Amino acid sequence: MEDSTGSNPQSLGFTEKLKSWLSWSWTYVCFVWFGMVLIMIYVLWSPLKLQETLTSASVFLNTLTPKFYVALTGTSSLISGLILIFEWWYFRKYGTSFIEQVSVSHLRPLLGGVESSSTTGLFSSVNGEAEPRPSVSECKVWRNPLNLFRGAEYNRYTWVTGKEPLTYYDMNLSAQDHQTFFTGDTQQLRPEDAVMQKAWRERNPQARIRAAYQAIEMNQECAAAYVLLAEEEATTITEAERLFKKALSFAGKDINLLVYIKRRLAMCARKLGRIKEAVKMMRDLMKEFPLLGMLNIHENLLEALLELQAYADVQAVLAKYDDISLPKSATICYTSALLKARAVSDKFSPEAASRRGLSTAEMNAVEAIHRAVEFNPHVPKYLLEMKSLILPPEHILKRGDSEAVAYAFFHLQHWKRAEGALNLLHCTWEGTFRIIPYPLEKGHLFYPYPGCTETADRELLPSFHEVSVYPKKELPFFILFTAGLCSFTAMLAMLTHQFPELMGVFAKAFFSTLFAPLGFFADKMESFMPSSFWHQLTRI
């Protein structure tokens, strides 16, 4: 075992050297191959009667009518146009060029290239040294702390618009969450628990509701069944609250059930206008279960306190959770920016600020906005109503468009209530992108922006929503190339059709200029090498 492990580094070193040598050699193989082709053409010029072939070809080309060239260039323009349309469609749907993707996937490994997407990766630390990126996935999907009720809110949207606000991927994640939350503490499931496990997995909402009633028939005190009915069958928040209270009376000592039901009851109170009651319930829940910070109950509390305009209490919550050791969210970053902007926004004027400069308080507000925008650059367009809002999904991707939709859906009213806050955001948010290094290998205050957010957001957000992409992707080279080729060949077809004689003269001049270097090379080779050498070589 020791010998085998000791020989591995040597074999790996030899493989790496061989691979690097092959990669280096490819740089010069093209030049060598081109030179060999020229020499071969010259050597076989007489045996293969290439001169006669070229003469006959030129005679044949001279006999062709201008209609042939019009058809040729028109066909080339049509084909390149079809390729352009396909490339554009593929880029709009998948965010990359099809030709480029195939080239990178199949040709780059053959040429000794290194894959661009690495599982580990590096990022620069504060002192400029390279450090390994954390092993936690950058594109982990989180449950939306403020997710709506399916029956009372999402289904009503579907009844009015005929559109489905939730994707199958999002609902499938919720089903997995519910199975995990409501399995129970005992390993041995009761019959009604087994029915509920199957109910959460059902794709049809009516099938889930029927299974919940079946579980209640087995056991009138099945709390999970009442939770499902409150989420999906109740058509109003009041009805959902009644069912959640019934579920709470049967929850017993199941911590997962207790936390889930109490949180949803607090959200019902918030939606029904009993905001102080909702705040008290959330504070009691956080005090009773302090170790469940991963559920982000404090984000529900922040939104309720903002509705009460209890800004001092909001600042106290931020002081506890806006810590460098804790994971950030758009709610934390943008609420912090809102509080600092609120202190100066009512008197802020961009003209006055440009004349006298920013005060300390204004500078703090601008820096807080830049910090928030760096964390999630999608939010400002929703707050400034440059993009239309949709119902938030049940799961979000931090720093992604789904998180931006969820934050703006609940917090836009709080920004509007603070006089001048949106004006300050409008004047300063784009300045963030001048601070962030580009390309985005490095971040300024946070880790570099992950490149996988677009794919995950497309799975979480409905198809009728235009997903916000950051950074904006430039058009791939092959789209620009096919667009230029299509336009150029179409122009040639039109000019050949309108001016056939003039285009014929131009074509002859172009090809004579193109092949002039080849004739010059042949003349030099013939003057440099003795004629007897070429004669013997052709005989061989």
CSV table of N, CA and C in Angstrom, one decimal, residues 98-210:
chain,number,residue,atom,x,y,z
A,98,PHE,N,-24.9,28.0,-28.1
A,98,PHE,CA,-24.9,26.5,-28.3
A,98,PHE,C,-23.6,26.1,-29.0
A,99,ILE,N,-23.1,26.8,-30.0
A,99,ILE,CA,-21.8,26.5,-30.6
A,99,ILE,C,-20.7,26.6,-29.6
A,100,GLU,N,-20.7,27.7,-28.8
A,100,GLU,CA,-19.6,27.8,-27.8
A,100,GLU,C,-19.7,26.7,-26.7
A,101,GLN,N,-20.9,26.3,-26.3
A,101,GLN,CA,-21.0,25.3,-25.3
A,101,GLN,C,-20.5,24.0,-25.9
A,102,VAL,N,-20.8,23.6,-27.1
A,102,VAL,CA,-20.4,22.4,-27.7
A,102,VAL,C,-18.9,22.4,-27.9
A,103,SER,N,-18.3,23.6,-28.3
A,103,SER,CA,-16.9,23.7,-28.4
A,103,SER,C,-16.1,23.5,-27.1
A,104,VAL,N,-16.7,24.1,-26.1
A,104,VAL,CA,-16.0,24.0,-24.8
A,104,VAL,C,-16.1,22.6,-24.2
A,105,SER,N,-17.3,22.0,-24.4
A,105,SER,CA,-17.5,20.7,-23.8
A,105,SER,C,-16.8,19.6,-24.5
A,106,HIS,N,-16.6,19.6,-25.9
A,106,HIS,CA,-16.1,18.5,-26.6
A,106,HIS,C,-14.7,18.8,-27.2
A,107,LEU,N,-14.4,20.0,-27.6
A,107,LEU,CA,-13.1,20.3,-28.2
A,107,LEU,C,-12.1,20.8,-27.2
A,108,ARG,N,-12.5,21.5,-26.2
A,108,ARG,CA,-11.5,22.0,-25.2
A,108,ARG,C,-10.7,20.9,-24.5
A,109,PRO,N,-11.4,19.8,-24.0
A,109,PRO,CA,-10.6,18.7,-23.4
A,109,PRO,C,-9.6,18.1,-24.4
A,110,LEU,N,-9.9,18.0,-25.7
A,110,LEU,CA,-9.0,17.5,-26.6
A,110,LEU,C,-7.7,18.3,-26.8
A,111,LEU,N,-7.9,19.7,-26.6
A,111,LEU,CA,-6.8,20.6,-26.8
A,111,LEU,C,-6.1,20.8,-25.5
A,112,GLY,N,-6.4,20.1,-24.5
A,112,GLY,CA,-5.6,20.2,-23.2
A,112,GLY,C,-6.1,21.3,-22.4
A,113,GLY,N,-7.3,21.9,-22.6
A,113,GLY,CA,-7.8,23.0,-21.8
A,113,GLY,C,-8.3,22.5,-20.4
A,114,VAL,N,-8.4,23.4,-19.5
A,114,VAL,CA,-8.8,23.1,-18.2
A,114,VAL,C,-10.3,23.6,-18.0
A,115,GLU,N,-11.1,22.8,-17.3
A,115,GLU,CA,-12.5,23.1,-17.1
A,115,GLU,C,-12.6,24.4,-16.3
A,116,SER,N,-13.4,25.3,-16.8
A,116,SER,CA,-13.6,26.6,-16.1
A,116,SER,C,-14.3,26.5,-14.8
A,117,SER,N,-15.3,25.6,-14.7
A,117,SER,CA,-16.1,25.5,-13.5
A,117,SER,C,-15.5,24.5,-12.6
A,118,SER,N,-14.9,24.9,-11.5
A,118,SER,CA,-14.3,24.0,-10.5
A,118,SER,C,-15.1,23.9,-9.3
A,119,THR,N,-15.1,22.8,-8.7
A,119,THR,CA,-15.9,22.6,-7.5
A,119,THR,C,-15.4,23.3,-6.3
A,120,THR,N,-14.1,23.5,-6.3
A,120,THR,CA,-13.5,24.2,-5.1
A,120,THR,C,-13.4,25.7,-5.3
A,121,GLY,N,-12.6,26.0,-6.3
A,121,GLY,CA,-12.4,27.5,-6.7
A,121,GLY,C,-11.6,28.2,-5.6
A,122,LEU,N,-11.3,29.4,-6.0
A,122,LEU,CA,-10.5,30.3,-5.0
A,122,LEU,C,-11.2,31.7,-5.0
A,123,PHE,N,-11.1,32.4,-3.9
A,123,PHE,CA,-11.5,33.7,-3.9
A,123,PHE,C,-10.5,34.5,-3.0
A,124,SER,N,-10.4,35.7,-3.2
A,124,SER,CA,-9.4,36.5,-2.5
A,124,SER,C,-9.9,37.0,-1.2
A,125,SER,N,-9.1,36.9,-0.2
A,125,SER,CA,-9.5,37.3,1.1
A,125,SER,C,-9.2,38.8,1.2
A,126,VAL,N,-9.4,39.3,2.4
A,126,VAL,CA,-9.2,40.8,2.6
A,126,VAL,C,-7.8,41.2,2.4
A,127,ASN,N,-6.8,40.3,2.8
A,127,ASN,CA,-5.4,40.7,2.7
A,127,ASN,C,-4.9,40.3,1.3
A,128,GLY,N,-5.7,39.9,0.4
A,128,GLY,CA,-5.3,39.6,-1.0
A,128,GLY,C,-4.8,38.2,-1.2
A,129,GLU,N,-4.7,37.3,-0.2
A,129,GLU,CA,-4.2,36.0,-0.4
A,129,GLU,C,-5.4,35.1,-0.8
A,130,ALA,N,-5.0,34.1,-1.5
A,130,ALA,CA,-6.0,33.1,-2.0
A,130,ALA,C,-6.4,32.2,-1.0
A,131,GLU,N,-7.7,32.0,-0.8
A,131,GLU,CA,-8.3,31.1,0.2
A,131,GLU,C,-9.3,30.1,-0.5
A,132,PRO,N,-9.4,28.9,0.1
A,132,PRO,CA,-10.4,28.0,-0.5
A,132,PRO,C,-11.8,28.5,-0.3
A,133,ARG,N,-12.7,28.4,-1.2
A,133,ARG,CA,-14.1,28.8,-1.1
A,133,ARG,C,-14.8,27.8,-0.2
A,134,PRO,N,-15.7,28.3,0.6
A,134,PRO,CA,-16.4,27.4,1.5
A,134,PRO,C,-17.1,26.3,0.8
A,135,SER,N,-17.2,25.1,1.5
A,135,SER,CA,-17.7,24.0,0.9
A,135,SER,C,-19.2,24.0,0.8
A,136,VAL,N,-19.9,24.9,1.5
A,136,VAL,CA,-21.3,25.1,1.4
A,136,VAL,C,-21.7,25.6,0.1
A,137,SER,N,-22.7,25.0,-0.5
A,137,SER,CA,-23.1,25.4,-1.9
A,137,SER,C,-23.6,26.9,-1.9
A,138,GLU,N,-23.1,27.6,-2.9
A,138,GLU,CA,-23.5,29.0,-3.0
A,138,GLU,C,-24.9,29.2,-3.4
A,139,CYS,N,-25.5,28.2,-4.0
A,139,CYS,CA,-26.8,28.3,-4.6
A,139,CYS,C,-27.8,27.4,-3.8
A,140,LYS,N,-27.6,27.4,-2.5
A,140,LYS,CA,-28.6,26.6,-1.6
A,140,LYS,C,-29.9,27.3,-1.6
A,141,VAL,N,-31.0,26.6,-1.7
A,141,VAL,CA,-32.3,27.2,-1.7
A,141,VAL,C,-32.9,27.1,-0.3
A,142,TRP,N,-33.4,28.3,0.1
A,142,TRP,CA,-34.0,28.4,1.5
A,142,TRP,C,-35.5,28.6,1.4
A,143,ARG,N,-36.2,28.2,2.5
A,143,ARG,CA,-37.6,28.4,2.5
A,143,ARG,C,-37.9,29.9,2.8
A,144,ASN,N,-38.8,30.4,2.1
A,144,ASN,CA,-39.2,31.8,2.2
A,144,ASN,C,-39.9,32.0,3.5
A,145,PRO,N,-39.3,32.9,4.4
A,145,PRO,CA,-39.9,33.1,5.8
A,145,PRO,C,-41.3,33.7,5.7
A,146,LEU,N,-41.6,34.4,4.6
A,146,LEU,CA,-42.8,35.1,4.5
A,146,LEU,C,-43.7,34.5,3.4
A,147,ASN,N,-43.6,33.2,3.2
A,147,ASN,CA,-44.3,32.6,2.1
A,147,ASN,C,-45.8,32.7,2.4
A,148,LEU,N,-46.6,32.8,1.3
A,148,LEU,CA,-48.0,33.0,1.4
A,148,LEU,C,-48.8,31.7,1.6
A,149,PHE,N,-50.1,31.8,1.8
A,149,PHE,CA,-50.9,30.6,2.0
A,149,PHE,C,-51.4,30.2,0.6
A,150,ARG,N,-51.4,28.9,0.3
A,150,ARG,CA,-51.8,28.4,-1.0
A,150,ARG,C,-53.3,28.6,-1.3
A,151,GLY,N,-54.1,28.2,-0.3
A,151,GLY,CA,-55.5,28.3,-0.6
A,151,GLY,C,-56.0,29.7,-0.5
A,152,ALA,N,-55.6,30.5,0.4
A,152,ALA,CA,-56.1,31.8,0.6
A,152,ALA,C,-55.5,32.9,-0.3
A,153,GLU,N,-54.3,32.6,-0.8
A,153,GLU,CA,-53.6,33.7,-1.6
A,153,GLU,C,-53.1,33.2,-2.9
A,154,TYR,N,-52.3,32.1,-3.0
A,154,TYR,CA,-51.9,31.7,-4.3
A,154,TYR,C,-53.0,31.2,-5.2
A,155,ASN,N,-54.0,30.4,-4.6
A,155,ASN,CA,-55.1,29.9,-5.5
A,155,ASN,C,-56.0,31.1,-5.9
A,156,ARG,N,-56.2,32.1,-5.1
A,156,ARG,CA,-57.0,33.2,-5.5
A,156,ARG,C,-56.3,33.9,-6.7
A,157,TYR,N,-55.0,34.0,-6.8
A,157,TYR,CA,-54.3,34.6,-7.9
A,157,TYR,C,-54.6,33.7,-9.2
A,158,THR,N,-54.6,32.4,-9.0
A,158,THR,CA,-54.8,31.5,-10.1
A,158,THR,C,-56.2,31.7,-10.6
A,159,TRP,N,-57.2,31.8,-9.7
A,159,TRP,CA,-58.6,32.0,-10.1
A,159,TRP,C,-58.8,33.2,-10.9
A,160,VAL,N,-58.1,34.3,-10.5
A,160,VAL,CA,-58.3,35.6,-11.2
A,160,VAL,C,-57.6,35.7,-12.5
A,161,THR,N,-56.3,35.2,-12.6
A,161,THR,CA,-55.5,35.4,-13.8
A,161,THR,C,-55.4,34.2,-14.6
A,162,GLY,N,-55.7,33.0,-14.1
A,162,GLY,CA,-55.5,31.8,-14.8
A,162,GLY,C,-54.0,31.3,-14.9
A,163,LYS,N,-53.1,32.0,-14.2
A,163,LYS,CA,-51.7,31.7,-14.2
A,163,LYS,C,-51.3,31.0,-12.9
A,164,GLU,N,-50.4,30.0,-13.0
A,164,GLU,CA,-49.9,29.3,-11.9
A,164,GLU,C,-48.7,30.1,-11.3
A,165,PRO,N,-48.8,30.6,-10.1
A,165,PRO,CA,-47.7,31.4,-9.5
A,165,PRO,C,-46.5,30.6,-9.0
A,166,LEU,N,-46.8,29.3,-8.8
A,166,LEU,CA,-45.7,28.4,-8.2
A,166,LEU,C,-45.3,27.4,-9.2
A,167,THR,N,-44.0,27.1,-9.3
A,167,THR,CA,-43.5,26.1,-10.2
A,167,THR,C,-43.6,24.7,-9.5
A,168,TYR,N,-43.5,23.7,-10.3
A,168,TYR,CA,-43.5,22.3,-9.7
A,168,TYR,C,-42.3,22.1,-8.9
A,169,TYR,N,-41.1,22.6,-9.3
A,169,TYR,CA,-39.9,22.4,-8.5
A,169,TYR,C,-40.1,23.1,-7.1
A,170,ASP,N,-40.7,24.2,-7.1
A,170,ASP,CA,-40.9,24.9,-5.8
A,170,ASP,C,-41.8,24.1,-4.9
A,171,MET,N,-42.9,23.7,-5.5
A,171,MET,CA,-43.9,22.9,-4.7
A,171,MET,C,-43.3,21.5,-4.2
A,172,ASN,N,-42.5,21.0,-5.0
A,172,ASN,CA,-41.8,19.7,-4.6
A,172,ASN,C,-40.9,19.9,-3.5
A,173,LEU,N,-40.2,21.0,-3.4
A,173,LEU,CA,-39.3,21.4,-2.3
A,173,LEU,C,-40.2,21.5,-1.0
A,174,SER,N,-41.4,22.2,-1.1
A,174,SER,CA,-42.3,22.3,0.0
A,174,SER,C,-42.7,21.0,0.5
A,175,ALA,N,-43.1,20.1,-0.4
A,175,ALA,CA,-43.5,18.8,0.0
A,175,ALA,C,-42.4,18.0,0.8
A,176,GLN,N,-41.2,18.2,0.3
A,176,GLN,CA,-40.1,17.6,1.1
A,176,GLN,C,-39.9,18.2,2.5
A,177,ASP,N,-40.1,19.5,2.5
A,177,ASP,CA,-40.0,20.2,3.8
A,177,ASP,C,-41.1,19.7,4.8
A,178,HIS,N,-42.3,19.6,4.3
A,178,HIS,CA,-43.4,19.1,5.1
A,178,HIS,C,-43.2,17.7,5.6
A,179,GLN,N,-42.7,16.8,4.8
A,179,GLN,CA,-42.4,15.5,5.2
A,179,GLN,C,-41.4,15.5,6.3
A,180,THR,N,-40.4,16.3,6.2
A,180,THR,CA,-39.3,16.4,7.2
A,180,THR,C,-39.9,17.0,8.5
A,181,PHE,N,-40.7,18.1,8.4
A,181,PHE,CA,-41.2,18.7,9.6
A,181,PHE,C,-42.2,17.8,10.4
A,182,PHE,N,-43.1,17.1,9.7
A,182,PHE,CA,-44.2,16.5,10.3
A,182,PHE,C,-44.1,15.0,10.4
A,183,THR,N,-42.9,14.4,10.3
A,183,THR,CA,-42.8,13.0,10.4
A,183,THR,C,-43.1,12.5,11.9
A,184,GLY,N,-42.7,13.4,12.8
A,184,GLY,CA,-42.9,13.0,14.2
A,184,GLY,C,-41.6,12.6,14.9
A,185,ASP,N,-41.6,12.6,16.2
A,185,ASP,CA,-40.4,12.2,16.9
A,185,ASP,C,-40.1,10.7,17.0
A,186,THR,N,-41.2,9.9,16.9
A,186,THR,CA,-41.0,8.5,17.0
A,186,THR,C,-40.7,7.9,15.6
A,187,GLN,N,-39.9,6.9,15.6
A,187,GLN,CA,-39.6,6.2,14.4
A,187,GLN,C,-40.8,5.4,13.8
A,188,GLN,N,-41.6,4.9,14.7
A,188,GLN,CA,-42.8,4.1,14.3
A,188,GLN,C,-43.9,5.1,14.0
A,189,LEU,N,-44.3,5.1,12.7
A,189,LEU,CA,-45.3,6.1,12.3
A,189,LEU,C,-46.7,5.5,12.6
A,190,ARG,N,-47.6,6.3,13.0
A,190,ARG,CA,-49.0,5.9,13.2
A,190,ARG,C,-49.7,5.8,11.8
A,191,PRO,N,-50.8,5.1,11.7
A,191,PRO,CA,-51.5,5.0,10.4
A,191,PRO,C,-51.8,6.3,9.7
A,192,GLU,N,-52.3,7.3,10.6
A,192,GLU,CA,-52.6,8.6,10.0
A,192,GLU,C,-51.3,9.4,9.6
A,193,ASP,N,-50.2,9.1,10.2
A,193,ASP,CA,-49.0,9.8,9.8
A,193,ASP,C,-48.5,9.2,8.4
A,194,ALA,N,-48.7,7.9,8.3
A,194,ALA,CA,-48.4,7.3,6.9
A,194,ALA,C,-49.2,7.9,5.8
A,195,VAL,N,-50.5,8.2,6.1
A,195,VAL,CA,-51.4,8.8,5.1
A,195,VAL,C,-50.9,10.2,4.8
A,196,MET,N,-50.5,11.0,5.9
A,196,MET,CA,-50.1,12.3,5.6
A,196,MET,C,-48.7,12.4,4.9
A,197,GLN,N,-47.9,11.4,5.1
A,197,GLN,CA,-46.6,11.3,4.4
A,197,GLN,C,-46.9,11.2,2.9
A,198,LYS,N,-47.9,10.4,2.6
A,198,LYS,CA,-48.3,10.2,1.2
A,198,LYS,C,-49.0,11.5,0.7
A,199,ALA,N,-49.8,12.1,1.5
A,199,ALA,CA,-50.5,13.3,1.1
A,199,ALA,C,-49.6,14.5,0.7
A,200,TRP,N,-48.5,14.7,1.4
A,200,TRP,CA,-47.6,15.8,1.0
A,200,TRP,C,-47.0,15.5,-0.3
A,201,ARG,N,-46.9,14.2,-0.7
A,201,ARG,CA,-46.2,13.9,-2.0
A,201,ARG,C,-47.2,14.0,-3.2
A,202,GLU,N,-48.4,14.1,-3.0
A,202,GLU,CA,-49.4,14.2,-4.0
A,202,GLU,C,-49.3,15.5,-4.8
A,203,ARG,N,-49.3,15.4,-6.2
A,203,ARG,CA,-49.2,16.5,-7.0
A,203,ARG,C,-50.5,17.3,-7.1
A,204,ASN,N,-51.6,16.5,-7.1
A,204,ASN,CA,-53.0,17.1,-7.2
A,204,ASN,C,-53.4,17.7,-5.9
A,205,PRO,N,-53.8,19.0,-5.8
A,205,PRO,CA,-54.2,19.6,-4.5
A,205,PRO,C,-55.4,18.9,-4.0
A,206,GLN,N,-56.4,18.5,-4.8
A,206,GLN,CA,-57.6,17.8,-4.3
A,206,GLN,C,-57.2,16.5,-3.7
A,207,ALA,N,-56.3,15.8,-4.3
A,207,ALA,CA,-55.8,14.5,-3.7
A,207,ALA,C,-55.2,14.7,-2.3
A,208,ARG,N,-54.5,15.8,-2.2
A,208,ARG,CA,-53.9,16.1,-0.8
A,208,ARG,C,-54.9,16.4,0.2
A,209,ILE,N,-55.9,17.2,-0.2
A,209,ILE,CA,-57.0,17.5,0.7
A,209,ILE,C,-57.8,16.2,1.1
A,210,ARG,N,-58.1,15.4,0.1
A,210,ARG,CA,-58.8,14.1,0.4
A,210,ARG,C,-58.0,13.3,1.4
